[in-house]
Short mmCIF file of C-alpha atoms in Angstrom, two decimals:
data_model
loop_
_atom_site.label_atom_id
_atom_site.label_comp_id
_atom_site.label_asym_id
_atom_site.label_seq_id
_atom_site.Cartn_x
_atom_site.Cartn_y
_atom_site.Cartn_z
CA MET A 1 12.07 -2.56 -28.90
CA ASP A 2 15.08 -2.67 -26.48
CA LEU A 3 14.91 1.01 -25.89
CA PHE A 4 11.16 0.84 -25.12
CA SER A 5 11.93 -1.63 -22.43
CA CYS A 6 14.80 0.30 -21.14
CA SER A 7 13.04 3.52 -20.87
CA TRP A 8 9.77 2.20 -19.63
CA THR A 9 11.36 -0.10 -16.84
CA ALA A 10 13.48 2.96 -15.88
CA LEU A 11 10.35 5.11 -15.49
CA ARG A 12 8.42 2.49 -13.62
CA THR A 13 11.42 1.94 -11.18
CA ALA A 14 11.74 5.68 -10.65
CA VAL A 15 8.01 5.90 -9.64
CA ALA A 16 8.25 2.61 -7.35
CA GLU A 17 11.15 4.26 -5.41
CA LEU A 18 9.50 7.46 -4.89
CA PRO A 19 8.59 8.10 -1.00
CA ASP A 20 5.13 8.99 -0.23
CA ARG A 21 5.78 12.61 0.33
CA ASP A 22 7.10 13.20 -3.20
CA PHE A 23 3.67 12.46 -4.81
CA ALA A 24 2.59 15.93 -3.54
CA GLN A 25 5.62 17.73 -5.26
CA PRO A 26 5.35 19.51 -8.46
CA SER A 27 6.17 17.69 -11.61
CA GLY A 28 7.69 19.27 -14.83
CA CYS A 29 4.34 19.17 -16.29
CA ALA A 30 2.75 22.76 -15.63
CA GLY A 31 -0.13 22.50 -13.17
CA TRP A 32 0.49 18.79 -12.50
CA LEU A 33 1.81 17.20 -9.29
CA VAL A 34 3.79 13.87 -9.31
CA ARG A 35 0.65 11.98 -8.67
CA ASP A 36 -1.06 13.59 -11.45
CA LEU A 37 1.66 12.55 -13.73
CA VAL A 38 1.69 9.03 -12.54
CA CYS A 39 -2.09 8.90 -13.22
CA HIS A 40 -1.38 10.29 -16.76
CA LEU A 41 1.27 7.31 -17.16
CA ILE A 42 -1.41 4.85 -16.15
CA ILE A 43 -3.61 6.17 -19.28
CA ASP A 44 -0.54 5.98 -21.44
CA ALA A 45 -0.16 2.35 -20.49
CA GLN A 46 -3.60 1.60 -21.10
CA ASP A 47 -3.05 3.24 -24.71
CA VAL A 48 -0.24 0.96 -25.31
CA LEU A 49 -2.22 -2.09 -24.47
CA ILE A 50 -5.26 -0.90 -26.55
CA THR A 51 -2.93 0.06 -29.50
CA LEU A 52 -1.08 -3.26 -29.58
CA VAL A 53 -4.49 -5.13 -29.83
CA THR A 54 -5.72 -2.90 -32.45
CA PRO A 55 -4.08 -4.43 -35.70
CA ALA A 56 -4.39 -2.74 -39.12
CA ASP A 57 -3.99 -4.18 -42.58
CA THR A 58 -3.18 -0.90 -44.63
CA GLU A 59 0.10 0.64 -45.26
CA PRO A 60 1.62 2.80 -42.59
CA THR A 61 0.62 6.57 -42.61
CA VAL A 62 3.27 7.71 -40.14
CA ASP A 63 6.46 6.66 -38.55
CA ALA A 64 7.99 7.24 -35.10
CA VAL A 65 9.12 10.69 -36.19
CA THR A 66 6.02 11.85 -38.35
CA TYR A 67 3.61 10.56 -35.69
CA TRP A 68 4.39 13.67 -33.63
CA SER A 69 2.89 17.19 -34.57
CA VAL A 70 4.67 20.40 -33.31
CA GLU A 71 1.91 22.78 -31.55
CA ASP A 72 2.29 26.52 -31.42
CA HIS A 73 1.48 26.66 -27.74
CA PRO A 74 2.10 24.86 -24.50
CA PRO A 75 -0.80 23.15 -22.75
CA THR A 76 -2.83 25.47 -20.58
CA GLY A 77 -4.30 22.71 -18.30
CA GLU A 78 -7.86 23.65 -19.52
CA ASP A 79 -8.14 20.56 -21.79
CA PRO A 80 -11.05 18.30 -20.43
CA LEU A 81 -8.70 15.23 -20.34
CA ASP A 82 -5.95 17.14 -18.34
CA ALA A 83 -8.59 18.33 -15.82
CA LEU A 84 -9.84 14.74 -15.64
CA ILE A 85 -6.40 13.35 -14.92
CA VAL A 86 -6.10 15.58 -11.88
CA ARG A 87 -9.41 14.72 -10.36
CA LEU A 88 -8.65 10.83 -11.16
CA ALA A 89 -5.28 11.20 -9.24
CA ALA A 90 -6.80 12.87 -6.42
CA ALA A 91 -9.42 10.07 -6.18
CA TYR A 92 -6.60 7.60 -5.32
CA GLN A 93 -6.04 9.41 -2.00
CA GLU A 94 -3.21 7.15 -1.15
CA PRO A 95 0.10 6.85 -3.11
CA ARG A 96 0.18 3.01 -2.57
CA LEU A 97 -3.16 2.66 -4.31
CA LEU A 98 -1.90 4.87 -7.36
CA THR A 99 1.36 2.89 -7.68
CA PHE A 100 -0.31 -0.37 -7.29
CA HIS A 101 -2.43 0.43 -10.34
CA PHE A 102 0.36 1.78 -12.46
CA ASP A 103 2.74 -1.28 -11.50
CA ASP A 104 -0.12 -3.31 -12.69
CA LEU A 105 -0.94 -1.91 -15.99
CA GLY A 106 2.64 -0.83 -16.60
CA SER A 107 3.95 -4.43 -16.21
CA ALA A 108 1.13 -5.77 -18.68
CA ALA A 109 2.15 -2.88 -21.23
CA GLY A 110 5.69 -4.00 -20.77
CA ARG A 111 4.90 -7.74 -21.45
CA ALA A 112 2.73 -6.93 -24.52
CA ALA A 113 5.27 -4.91 -26.11
CA GLY A 114 7.87 -7.55 -25.60
CA LEU A 115 5.61 -10.08 -27.30
CA ALA A 116 4.44 -7.99 -30.18
CA ASP A 117 5.88 -8.42 -33.77
CA PRO A 118 7.78 -5.13 -34.60
CA GLY A 119 6.83 -5.55 -38.25
CA GLY A 120 3.28 -5.71 -37.59
CA ARG A 121 0.86 -2.66 -38.15
CA VAL A 122 -1.43 -1.05 -35.56
CA SER A 123 -3.90 1.66 -35.78
CA THR A 124 -4.06 4.60 -33.43
CA ARG A 125 -5.27 8.23 -33.44
CA ASP A 126 -6.72 7.51 -37.00
CA GLU A 127 -2.97 6.59 -38.14
CA VAL A 128 -1.37 3.35 -39.05
CA LEU A 129 2.22 2.63 -38.34
CA THR A 130 4.45 -0.24 -37.50
CA VAL A 131 4.56 -1.69 -33.94
CA GLY A 132 8.30 -1.02 -33.87
CA ASP A 133 7.56 2.69 -34.95
CA TYR A 134 4.70 2.90 -32.29
CA LEU A 135 7.02 1.62 -29.48
CA THR A 136 9.80 4.02 -30.49
CA VAL A 137 7.38 6.90 -30.27
CA TYR A 138 7.20 5.99 -26.60
CA VAL A 139 10.72 6.20 -25.93
CA LEU A 140 10.52 9.81 -26.53
CA GLU A 141 7.25 9.78 -24.39
CA TRP A 142 8.67 7.95 -21.36
CA THR A 143 11.97 9.79 -21.36
CA LEU A 144 10.34 13.21 -21.46
CA HIS A 145 8.00 12.10 -18.63
CA HIS A 146 10.82 10.64 -16.65
CA LEU A 147 12.48 14.04 -16.77
CA ASP A 148 9.01 15.48 -15.81
CA LEU A 149 8.76 13.12 -12.81
CA ILE A 150 12.07 13.98 -11.28
CA ALA A 151 12.10 17.76 -12.16
CA HIS A 152 11.98 18.82 -8.65
CA LEU A 153 13.26 15.69 -6.98
CA PRO A 154 17.01 15.88 -7.09
CA ASP A 155 17.75 12.49 -5.66
CA ALA A 156 15.60 10.53 -7.91
CA ALA A 157 17.38 8.42 -10.77
CA GLN A 158 17.91 9.82 -14.20
CA PRO A 159 16.61 8.43 -17.28
CA PRO A 160 18.96 5.91 -18.93
CA ALA A 161 21.68 7.82 -21.08
CA GLU A 162 20.80 5.55 -24.17
CA CYS A 163 17.21 6.75 -24.07
CA LEU A 164 18.14 10.37 -23.50
CA ALA A 165 20.18 10.08 -26.71
CA ARG A 166 17.82 8.42 -28.74
CA SER A 167 15.09 11.05 -27.56
CA ARG A 168 17.25 13.96 -28.41
CA ALA A 169 17.75 12.55 -32.10
CA MET A 170 14.12 12.10 -32.42
CA LEU A 171 13.48 15.53 -31.34
CA GLU A 172 15.74 16.85 -33.70
CA ASP A 173 14.28 14.97 -36.44
CA ILE A 174 10.90 16.08 -35.62
CA ALA A 175 11.91 19.50 -35.71
CA ASP A 176 14.42 19.30 -38.27
CA ALA A 177 16.87 21.00 -36.27
CA ALA A 178 20.04 20.06 -34.68
CA PHE A 179 20.77 21.47 -31.17
CA PRO A 180 24.53 22.59 -30.35
CA ALA A 181 27.10 19.75 -29.68
CA SER A 182 27.65 21.45 -26.37
CA PHE A 183 24.14 20.76 -25.07
CA THR A 184 23.89 17.63 -23.06
CA ASP A 185 21.12 15.44 -24.32
CA LYS A 186 19.02 16.18 -21.35
CA ASP A 187 19.44 19.72 -21.57
CA ALA A 188 18.53 19.70 -25.35
CA LEU A 189 15.31 17.90 -24.32
CA LEU A 190 14.45 20.26 -21.52
CA VAL A 191 15.21 23.39 -23.47
CA GLY A 192 14.03 22.07 -26.84
CA THR A 193 10.40 21.17 -25.39
CA GLY A 194 10.03 24.09 -23.26
CA ARG A 195 10.59 22.40 -20.08
CA ARG A 196 12.90 25.06 -18.91
CA ALA A 197 14.11 28.36 -20.56
CA PRO A 198 17.62 28.49 -21.83
CA THR A 199 20.33 30.43 -20.05
CA ASP A 200 21.77 33.54 -21.72
CA ALA A 201 24.83 31.54 -22.79
CA GLU A 202 22.71 28.78 -24.32
CA ARG A 203 20.60 31.20 -26.08
CA ALA A 204 23.64 32.75 -27.84
CA GLU A 205 24.88 29.25 -28.81
CA LEU A 206 21.26 28.26 -30.12
CA GLY A 207 21.59 31.17 -32.58
CA GLU A 208 18.39 31.35 -34.65
CA LEU A 209 17.13 28.28 -33.52
CA ALA A 210 16.28 30.00 -30.31
CA ALA A 211 13.50 31.91 -32.22
CA ARG A 212 11.64 28.77 -32.94
CA LEU A 213 11.57 27.31 -29.44
CA PRO A 214 10.07 25.63 -27.68
CA PHE A 215 8.83 22.58 -29.60
CA VAL A 216 5.62 21.77 -28.07
CA LEU A 217 5.03 18.02 -28.98
CA GLY A 218 1.46 16.72 -29.54
#
């Protein structure tokens, strides 16, 4: 629960501190500008609110690790929802309108998470999991998208170190693979999820693991 709040607060703060010009910069999500990514985060916040009020009374079917699937190819941008995000983001026209909506829903999602019982069970994507596991899923989601947000914004704040470390551990559990100790948590996440290609030196350190990359999470 604490890491959910930590990662979400850091991401919301990073968005709030962006100057207007940065919303037209590319993000770390292929084909998306920063404004498109922020619009996606609005949808994520809505999903959190919806899921936290969708209780389940059956046994969990997944946890924070098994919730994720590893896809065999990265997004192409052709998915109808991905295309809709771009159109929605453009409709805001002014960054202040986008950030107002994001802050409004983001604050509500943060409050709802803080009030939720970690041991309760919720349903989403035809799966059941505890609230604690569901919110832990979003530590990885928020941290990766924080990296996407600042991918081309060198002066923006980085994700918190504890969130990077937890997200790396989750990625290693999801992929059943350990990244070399010489990799920083940030580099393990970026290289591991295909957000950047490994350098020649990194590829040599990765050894056989290099052939399995990237781990595209879905």
